[in-house]
mmCIF file of C-alpha atoms in Angstrom:
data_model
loop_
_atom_site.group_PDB
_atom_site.id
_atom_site.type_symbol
_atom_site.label_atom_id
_atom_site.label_comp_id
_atom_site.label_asym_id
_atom_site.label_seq_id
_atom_site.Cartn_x
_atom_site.Cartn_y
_atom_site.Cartn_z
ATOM 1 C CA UNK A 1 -17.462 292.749 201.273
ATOM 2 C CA UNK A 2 -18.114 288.708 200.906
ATOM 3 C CA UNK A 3 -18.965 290.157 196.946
ATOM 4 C CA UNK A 4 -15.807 291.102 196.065
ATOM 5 C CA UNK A 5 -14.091 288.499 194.375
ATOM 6 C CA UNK A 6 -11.811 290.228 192.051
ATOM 7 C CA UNK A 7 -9.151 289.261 194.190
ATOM 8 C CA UNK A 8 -9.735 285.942 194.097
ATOM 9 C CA UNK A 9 -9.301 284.617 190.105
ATOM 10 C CA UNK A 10 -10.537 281.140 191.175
ATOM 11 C CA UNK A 11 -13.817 282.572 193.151
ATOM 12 C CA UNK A 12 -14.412 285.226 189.986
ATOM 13 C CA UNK A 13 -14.504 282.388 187.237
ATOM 14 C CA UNK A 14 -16.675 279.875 189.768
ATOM 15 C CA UNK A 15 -19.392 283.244 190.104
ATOM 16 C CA UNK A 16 -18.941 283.339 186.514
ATOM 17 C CA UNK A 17 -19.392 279.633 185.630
ATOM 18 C CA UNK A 18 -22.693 279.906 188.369
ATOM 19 C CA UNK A 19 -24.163 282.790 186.543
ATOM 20 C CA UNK A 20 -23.775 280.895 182.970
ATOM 21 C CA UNK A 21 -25.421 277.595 184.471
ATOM 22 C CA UNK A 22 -28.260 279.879 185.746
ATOM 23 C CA UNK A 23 -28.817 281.347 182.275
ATOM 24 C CA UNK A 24 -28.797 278.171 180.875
ATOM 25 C CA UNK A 25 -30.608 275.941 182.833
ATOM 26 C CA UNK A 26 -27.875 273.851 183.999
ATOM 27 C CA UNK A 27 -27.518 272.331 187.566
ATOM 28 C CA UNK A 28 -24.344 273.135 188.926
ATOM 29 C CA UNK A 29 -22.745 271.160 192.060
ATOM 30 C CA UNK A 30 -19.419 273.014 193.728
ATOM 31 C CA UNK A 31 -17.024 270.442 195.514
ATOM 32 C CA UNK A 32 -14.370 271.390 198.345
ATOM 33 C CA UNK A 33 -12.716 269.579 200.973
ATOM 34 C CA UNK A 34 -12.801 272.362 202.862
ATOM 35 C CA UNK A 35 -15.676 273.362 205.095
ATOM 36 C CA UNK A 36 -14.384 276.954 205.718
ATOM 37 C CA UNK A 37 -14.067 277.061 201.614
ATOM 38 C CA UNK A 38 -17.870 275.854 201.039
ATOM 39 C CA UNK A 39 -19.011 278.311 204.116
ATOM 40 C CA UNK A 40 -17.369 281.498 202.493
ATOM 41 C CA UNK A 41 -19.426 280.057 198.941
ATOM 42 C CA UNK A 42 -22.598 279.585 200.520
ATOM 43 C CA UNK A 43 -22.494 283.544 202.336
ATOM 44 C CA UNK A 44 -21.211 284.559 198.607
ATOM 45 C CA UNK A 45 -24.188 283.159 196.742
ATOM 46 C CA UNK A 46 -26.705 284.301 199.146
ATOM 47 C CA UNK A 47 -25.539 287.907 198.819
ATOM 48 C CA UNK A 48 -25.887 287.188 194.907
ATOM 49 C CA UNK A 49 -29.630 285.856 195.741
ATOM 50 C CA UNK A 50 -28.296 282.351 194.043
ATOM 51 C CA UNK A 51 -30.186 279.506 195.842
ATOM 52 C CA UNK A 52 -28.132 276.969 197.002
ATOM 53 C CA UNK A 53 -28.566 273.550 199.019
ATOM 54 C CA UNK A 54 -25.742 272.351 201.100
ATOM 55 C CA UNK A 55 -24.688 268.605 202.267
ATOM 56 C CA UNK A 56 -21.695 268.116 204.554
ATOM 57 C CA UNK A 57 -20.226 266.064 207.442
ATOM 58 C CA UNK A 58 -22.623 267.485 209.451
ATOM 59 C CA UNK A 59 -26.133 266.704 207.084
ATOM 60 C CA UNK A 60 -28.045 263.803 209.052
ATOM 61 C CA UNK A 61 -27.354 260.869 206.170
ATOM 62 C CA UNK A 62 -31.609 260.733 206.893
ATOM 63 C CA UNK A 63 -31.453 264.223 205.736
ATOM 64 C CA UNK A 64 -29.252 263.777 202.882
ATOM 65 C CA UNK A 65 -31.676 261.921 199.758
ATOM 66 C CA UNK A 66 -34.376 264.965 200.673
ATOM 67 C CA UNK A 67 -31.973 267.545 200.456
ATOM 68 C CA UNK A 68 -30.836 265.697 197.102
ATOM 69 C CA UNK A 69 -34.395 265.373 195.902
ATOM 70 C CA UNK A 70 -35.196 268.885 196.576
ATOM 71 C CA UNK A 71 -32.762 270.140 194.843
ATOM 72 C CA UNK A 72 -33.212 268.199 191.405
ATOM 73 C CA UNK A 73 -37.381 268.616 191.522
ATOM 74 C CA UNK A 74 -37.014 272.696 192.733
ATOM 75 C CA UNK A 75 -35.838 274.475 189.445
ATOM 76 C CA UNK A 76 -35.288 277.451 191.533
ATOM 77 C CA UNK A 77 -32.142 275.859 193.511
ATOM 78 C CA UNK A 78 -29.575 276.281 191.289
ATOM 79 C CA UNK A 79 -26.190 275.588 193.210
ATOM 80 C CA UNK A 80 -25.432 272.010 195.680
ATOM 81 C CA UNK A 81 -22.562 272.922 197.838
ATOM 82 C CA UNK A 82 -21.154 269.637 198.509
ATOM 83 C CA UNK A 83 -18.234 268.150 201.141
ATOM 84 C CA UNK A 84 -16.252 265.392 198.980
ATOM 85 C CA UNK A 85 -16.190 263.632 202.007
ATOM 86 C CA UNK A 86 -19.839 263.665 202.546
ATOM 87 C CA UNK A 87 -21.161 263.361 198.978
ATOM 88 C CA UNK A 88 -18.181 260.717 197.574
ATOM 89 C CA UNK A 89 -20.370 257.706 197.861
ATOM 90 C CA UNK A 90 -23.669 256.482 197.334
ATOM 91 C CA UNK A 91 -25.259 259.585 196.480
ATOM 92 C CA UNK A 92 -26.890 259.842 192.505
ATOM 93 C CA UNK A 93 -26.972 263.634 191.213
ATOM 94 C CA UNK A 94 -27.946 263.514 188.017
ATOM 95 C CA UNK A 95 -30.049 266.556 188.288
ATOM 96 C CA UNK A 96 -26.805 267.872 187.762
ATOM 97 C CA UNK A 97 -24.707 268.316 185.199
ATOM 98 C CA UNK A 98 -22.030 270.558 185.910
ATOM 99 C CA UNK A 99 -19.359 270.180 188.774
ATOM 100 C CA UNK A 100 -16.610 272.229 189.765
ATOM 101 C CA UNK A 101 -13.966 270.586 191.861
ATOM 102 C CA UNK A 102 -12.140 273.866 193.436
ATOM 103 C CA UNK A 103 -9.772 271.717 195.561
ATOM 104 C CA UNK A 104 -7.309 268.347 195.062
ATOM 105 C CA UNK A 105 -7.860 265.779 197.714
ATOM 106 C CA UNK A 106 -4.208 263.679 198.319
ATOM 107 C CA UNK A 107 -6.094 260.768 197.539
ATOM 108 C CA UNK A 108 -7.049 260.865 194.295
ATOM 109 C CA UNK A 109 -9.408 258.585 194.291
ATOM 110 C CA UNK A 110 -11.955 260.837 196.603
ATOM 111 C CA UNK A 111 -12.148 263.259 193.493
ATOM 112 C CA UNK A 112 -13.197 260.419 191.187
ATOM 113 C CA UNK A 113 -16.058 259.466 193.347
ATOM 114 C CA UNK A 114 -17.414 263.342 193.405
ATOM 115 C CA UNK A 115 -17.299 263.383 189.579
ATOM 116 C CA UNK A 116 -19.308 259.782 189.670
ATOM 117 C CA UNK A 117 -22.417 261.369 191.063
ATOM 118 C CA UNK A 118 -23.060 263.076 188.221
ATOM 119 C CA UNK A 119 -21.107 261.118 185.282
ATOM 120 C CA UNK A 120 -23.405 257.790 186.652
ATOM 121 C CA UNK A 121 -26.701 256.063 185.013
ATOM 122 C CA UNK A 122 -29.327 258.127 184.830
ATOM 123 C CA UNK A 123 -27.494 260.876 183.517
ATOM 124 C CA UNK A 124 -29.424 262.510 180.055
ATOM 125 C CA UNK A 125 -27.099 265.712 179.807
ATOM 126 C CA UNK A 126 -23.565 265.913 178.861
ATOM 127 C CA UNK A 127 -21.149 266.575 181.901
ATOM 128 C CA UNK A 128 -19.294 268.710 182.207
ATOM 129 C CA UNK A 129 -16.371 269.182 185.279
ATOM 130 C CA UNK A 130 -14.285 272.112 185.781
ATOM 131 C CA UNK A 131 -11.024 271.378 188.298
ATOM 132 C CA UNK A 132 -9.195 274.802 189.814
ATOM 133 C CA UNK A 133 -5.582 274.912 190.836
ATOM 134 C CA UNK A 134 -3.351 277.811 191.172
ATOM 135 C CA UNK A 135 -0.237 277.242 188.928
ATOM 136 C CA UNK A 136 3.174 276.491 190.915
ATOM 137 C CA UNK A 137 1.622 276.551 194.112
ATOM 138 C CA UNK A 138 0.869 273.404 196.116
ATOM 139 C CA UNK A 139 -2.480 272.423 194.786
ATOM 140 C CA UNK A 140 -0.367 272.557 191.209
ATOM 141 C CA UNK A 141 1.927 270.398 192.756
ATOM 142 C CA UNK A 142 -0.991 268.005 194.548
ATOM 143 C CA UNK A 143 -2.905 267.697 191.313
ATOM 144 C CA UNK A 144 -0.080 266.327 189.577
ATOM 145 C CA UNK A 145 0.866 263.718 192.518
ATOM 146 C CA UNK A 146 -2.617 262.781 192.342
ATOM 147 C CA UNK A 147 -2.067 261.921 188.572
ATOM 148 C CA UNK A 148 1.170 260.145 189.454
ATOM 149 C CA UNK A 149 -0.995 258.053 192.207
ATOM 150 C CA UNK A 150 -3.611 256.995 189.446
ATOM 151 C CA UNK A 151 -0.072 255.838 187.442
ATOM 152 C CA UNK A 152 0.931 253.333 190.222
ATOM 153 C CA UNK A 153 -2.602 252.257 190.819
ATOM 154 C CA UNK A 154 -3.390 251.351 187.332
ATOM 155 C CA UNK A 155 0.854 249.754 187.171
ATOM 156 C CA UNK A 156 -0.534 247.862 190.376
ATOM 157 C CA UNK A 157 -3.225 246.405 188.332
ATOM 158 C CA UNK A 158 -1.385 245.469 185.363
ATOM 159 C CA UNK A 159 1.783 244.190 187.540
ATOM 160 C CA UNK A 160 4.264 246.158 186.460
ATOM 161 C CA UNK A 161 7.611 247.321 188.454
ATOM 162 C CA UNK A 162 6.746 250.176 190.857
ATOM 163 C CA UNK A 163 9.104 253.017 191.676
ATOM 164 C CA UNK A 164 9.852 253.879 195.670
ATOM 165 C CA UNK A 165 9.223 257.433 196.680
ATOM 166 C CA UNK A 166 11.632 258.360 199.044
ATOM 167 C CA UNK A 167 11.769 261.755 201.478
ATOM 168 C CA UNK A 168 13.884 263.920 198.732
ATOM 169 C CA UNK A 169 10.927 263.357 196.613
ATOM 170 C CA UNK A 170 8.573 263.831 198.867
ATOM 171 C CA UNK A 171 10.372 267.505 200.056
ATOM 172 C CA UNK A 172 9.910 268.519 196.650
ATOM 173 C CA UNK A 173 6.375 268.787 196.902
ATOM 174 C CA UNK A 174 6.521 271.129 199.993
ATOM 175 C CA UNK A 175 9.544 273.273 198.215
ATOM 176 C CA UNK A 176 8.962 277.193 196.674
ATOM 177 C CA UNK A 177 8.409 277.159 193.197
ATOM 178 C CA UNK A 178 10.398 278.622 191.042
ATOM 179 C CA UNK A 179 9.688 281.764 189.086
ATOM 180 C CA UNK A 180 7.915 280.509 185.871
ATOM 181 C CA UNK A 181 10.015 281.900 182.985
ATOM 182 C CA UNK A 182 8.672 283.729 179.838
ATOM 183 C CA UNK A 183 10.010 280.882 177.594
ATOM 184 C CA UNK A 184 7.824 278.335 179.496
ATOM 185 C CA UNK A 185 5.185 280.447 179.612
ATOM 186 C CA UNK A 186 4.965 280.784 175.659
ATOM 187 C CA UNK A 187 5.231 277.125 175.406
ATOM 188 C CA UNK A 188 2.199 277.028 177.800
ATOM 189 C CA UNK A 189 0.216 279.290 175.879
ATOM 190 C CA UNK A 190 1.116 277.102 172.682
ATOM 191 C CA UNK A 191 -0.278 273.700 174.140
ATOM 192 C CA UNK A 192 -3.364 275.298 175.240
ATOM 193 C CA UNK A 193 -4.144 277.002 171.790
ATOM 194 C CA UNK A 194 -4.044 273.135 170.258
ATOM 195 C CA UNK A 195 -6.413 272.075 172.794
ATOM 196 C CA UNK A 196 -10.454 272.751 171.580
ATOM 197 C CA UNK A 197 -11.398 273.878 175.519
ATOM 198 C CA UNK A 198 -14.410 275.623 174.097
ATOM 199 C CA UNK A 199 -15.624 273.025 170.902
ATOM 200 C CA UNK A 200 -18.430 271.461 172.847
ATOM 201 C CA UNK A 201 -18.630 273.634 175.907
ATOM 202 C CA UNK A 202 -20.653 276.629 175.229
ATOM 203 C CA UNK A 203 -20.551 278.225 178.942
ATOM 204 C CA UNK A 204 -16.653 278.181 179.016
ATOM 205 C CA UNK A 205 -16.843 280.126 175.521
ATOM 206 C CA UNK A 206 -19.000 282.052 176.891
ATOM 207 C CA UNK A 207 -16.696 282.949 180.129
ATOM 208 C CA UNK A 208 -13.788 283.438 177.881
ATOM 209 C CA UNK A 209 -15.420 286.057 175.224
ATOM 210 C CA UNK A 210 -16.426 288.324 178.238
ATOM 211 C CA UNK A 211 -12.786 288.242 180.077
ATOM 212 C CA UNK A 212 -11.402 289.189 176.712
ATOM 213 C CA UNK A 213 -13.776 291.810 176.310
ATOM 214 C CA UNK A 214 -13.199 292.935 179.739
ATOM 215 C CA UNK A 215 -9.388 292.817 179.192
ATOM 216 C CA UNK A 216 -9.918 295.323 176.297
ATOM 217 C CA UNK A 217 -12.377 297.312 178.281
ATOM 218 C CA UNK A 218 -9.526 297.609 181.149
ATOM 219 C CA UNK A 219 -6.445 298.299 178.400
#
């Protein structure tokens, strides 16, 4: 059943974030470089009866500002499923306002152009962007190479002394992560309670008060 996403955590909170956006009003635009990733989402919100608008590699770039345009005039579409490939440049979204990156490209740099459709001129809302990654797996791992890439651009910029990666580094990427320990854990837990997630964003308090409900429901 293309429904059942409960064992998938990164598909349930994306359904969850749609629903929210839906209830409020809110445009929401769902990024992937993968096309098999953005076909399994598009089957999934048609069995939900979402209505969805999709631009890839393989949208005509004559077809591409209609598809755009119909989906900011329509208030009925509610989801753009979007290639980063396809949608990184010259395209203005600002129908939208929310964007969910569920992937990391290895070049960083194809992520920041996604989130510039909708962070651009024109925009009237607040944006909001929600990136998934599995913890110590190897989109963990690619999100923070891609944050080590924006380090040496910007130390490109302002001249200063680069460091060579060399294959050791590299293989550490592609390694088995370790188990995470409970100490490690805790200290996770920690930062994240110092961090106001939730101040501004009222759909992500909204997601969290119902999965602590439903973890007391379950216990």
């Amino acid at each position: 059943d293309v429904t059942s996403v409960e064992y998938s955590s990164k598909m349930a909170v994306i359904v969850a974030i749609a629903t929210e956006c839906r209830n409020m009003d809110d445009k929401l635009i769902i990024v992937s470089h993968s096309i098999l990733c953005l076909d399994y989402l598009e089957a999934l919100f048609e069995k939900l009866q979402f209505k969805t608008v999709r631009i890839d590699g393989s949208t005509f770039p004559s077809e591409r500002q209609p598809i755009i345009e119909r989906f900011g005039n329509d208030d009925t579409q509610d989801i753009m499923l979007l290639s980063s490939r396809a949608g990184s440049l010259g395209v203005n979204i600002t129908s939208a306002n929310r964007m969910i990156l569920c992937d990391s490209d290895w070049n960083p740099q194809h992520d920041e152009q996604s989130v510039g459709r909708v962070y651009r001129y024109g925009q009237i809302k607040d944006v909001f962007i929600y990136r998934f990654y599995t913890y110590t797996t190897m989109e963990h791992k690619l999100l923070y190479q891609s944050i080590h890439k924006r380090g040496l651009a910007s130390r490109v910029v302002d001249n200063e002394k680069l460091l060579p990666q060399d294959k050791r580094e590299m293989k550490k990427y592609y390694a088995i992560p370790e188990e995470p320990t409970t100490e490690n854990d805790n200290d996770n837990s920690n930062l994240l309670s110092t961090i106001p997630l939730e101040e501004r964003d009222t759909l992500l308090r909204n997601i969290t008060q119902q999965k602590e409900q439903s973890n007391v429901t379950t216990i």
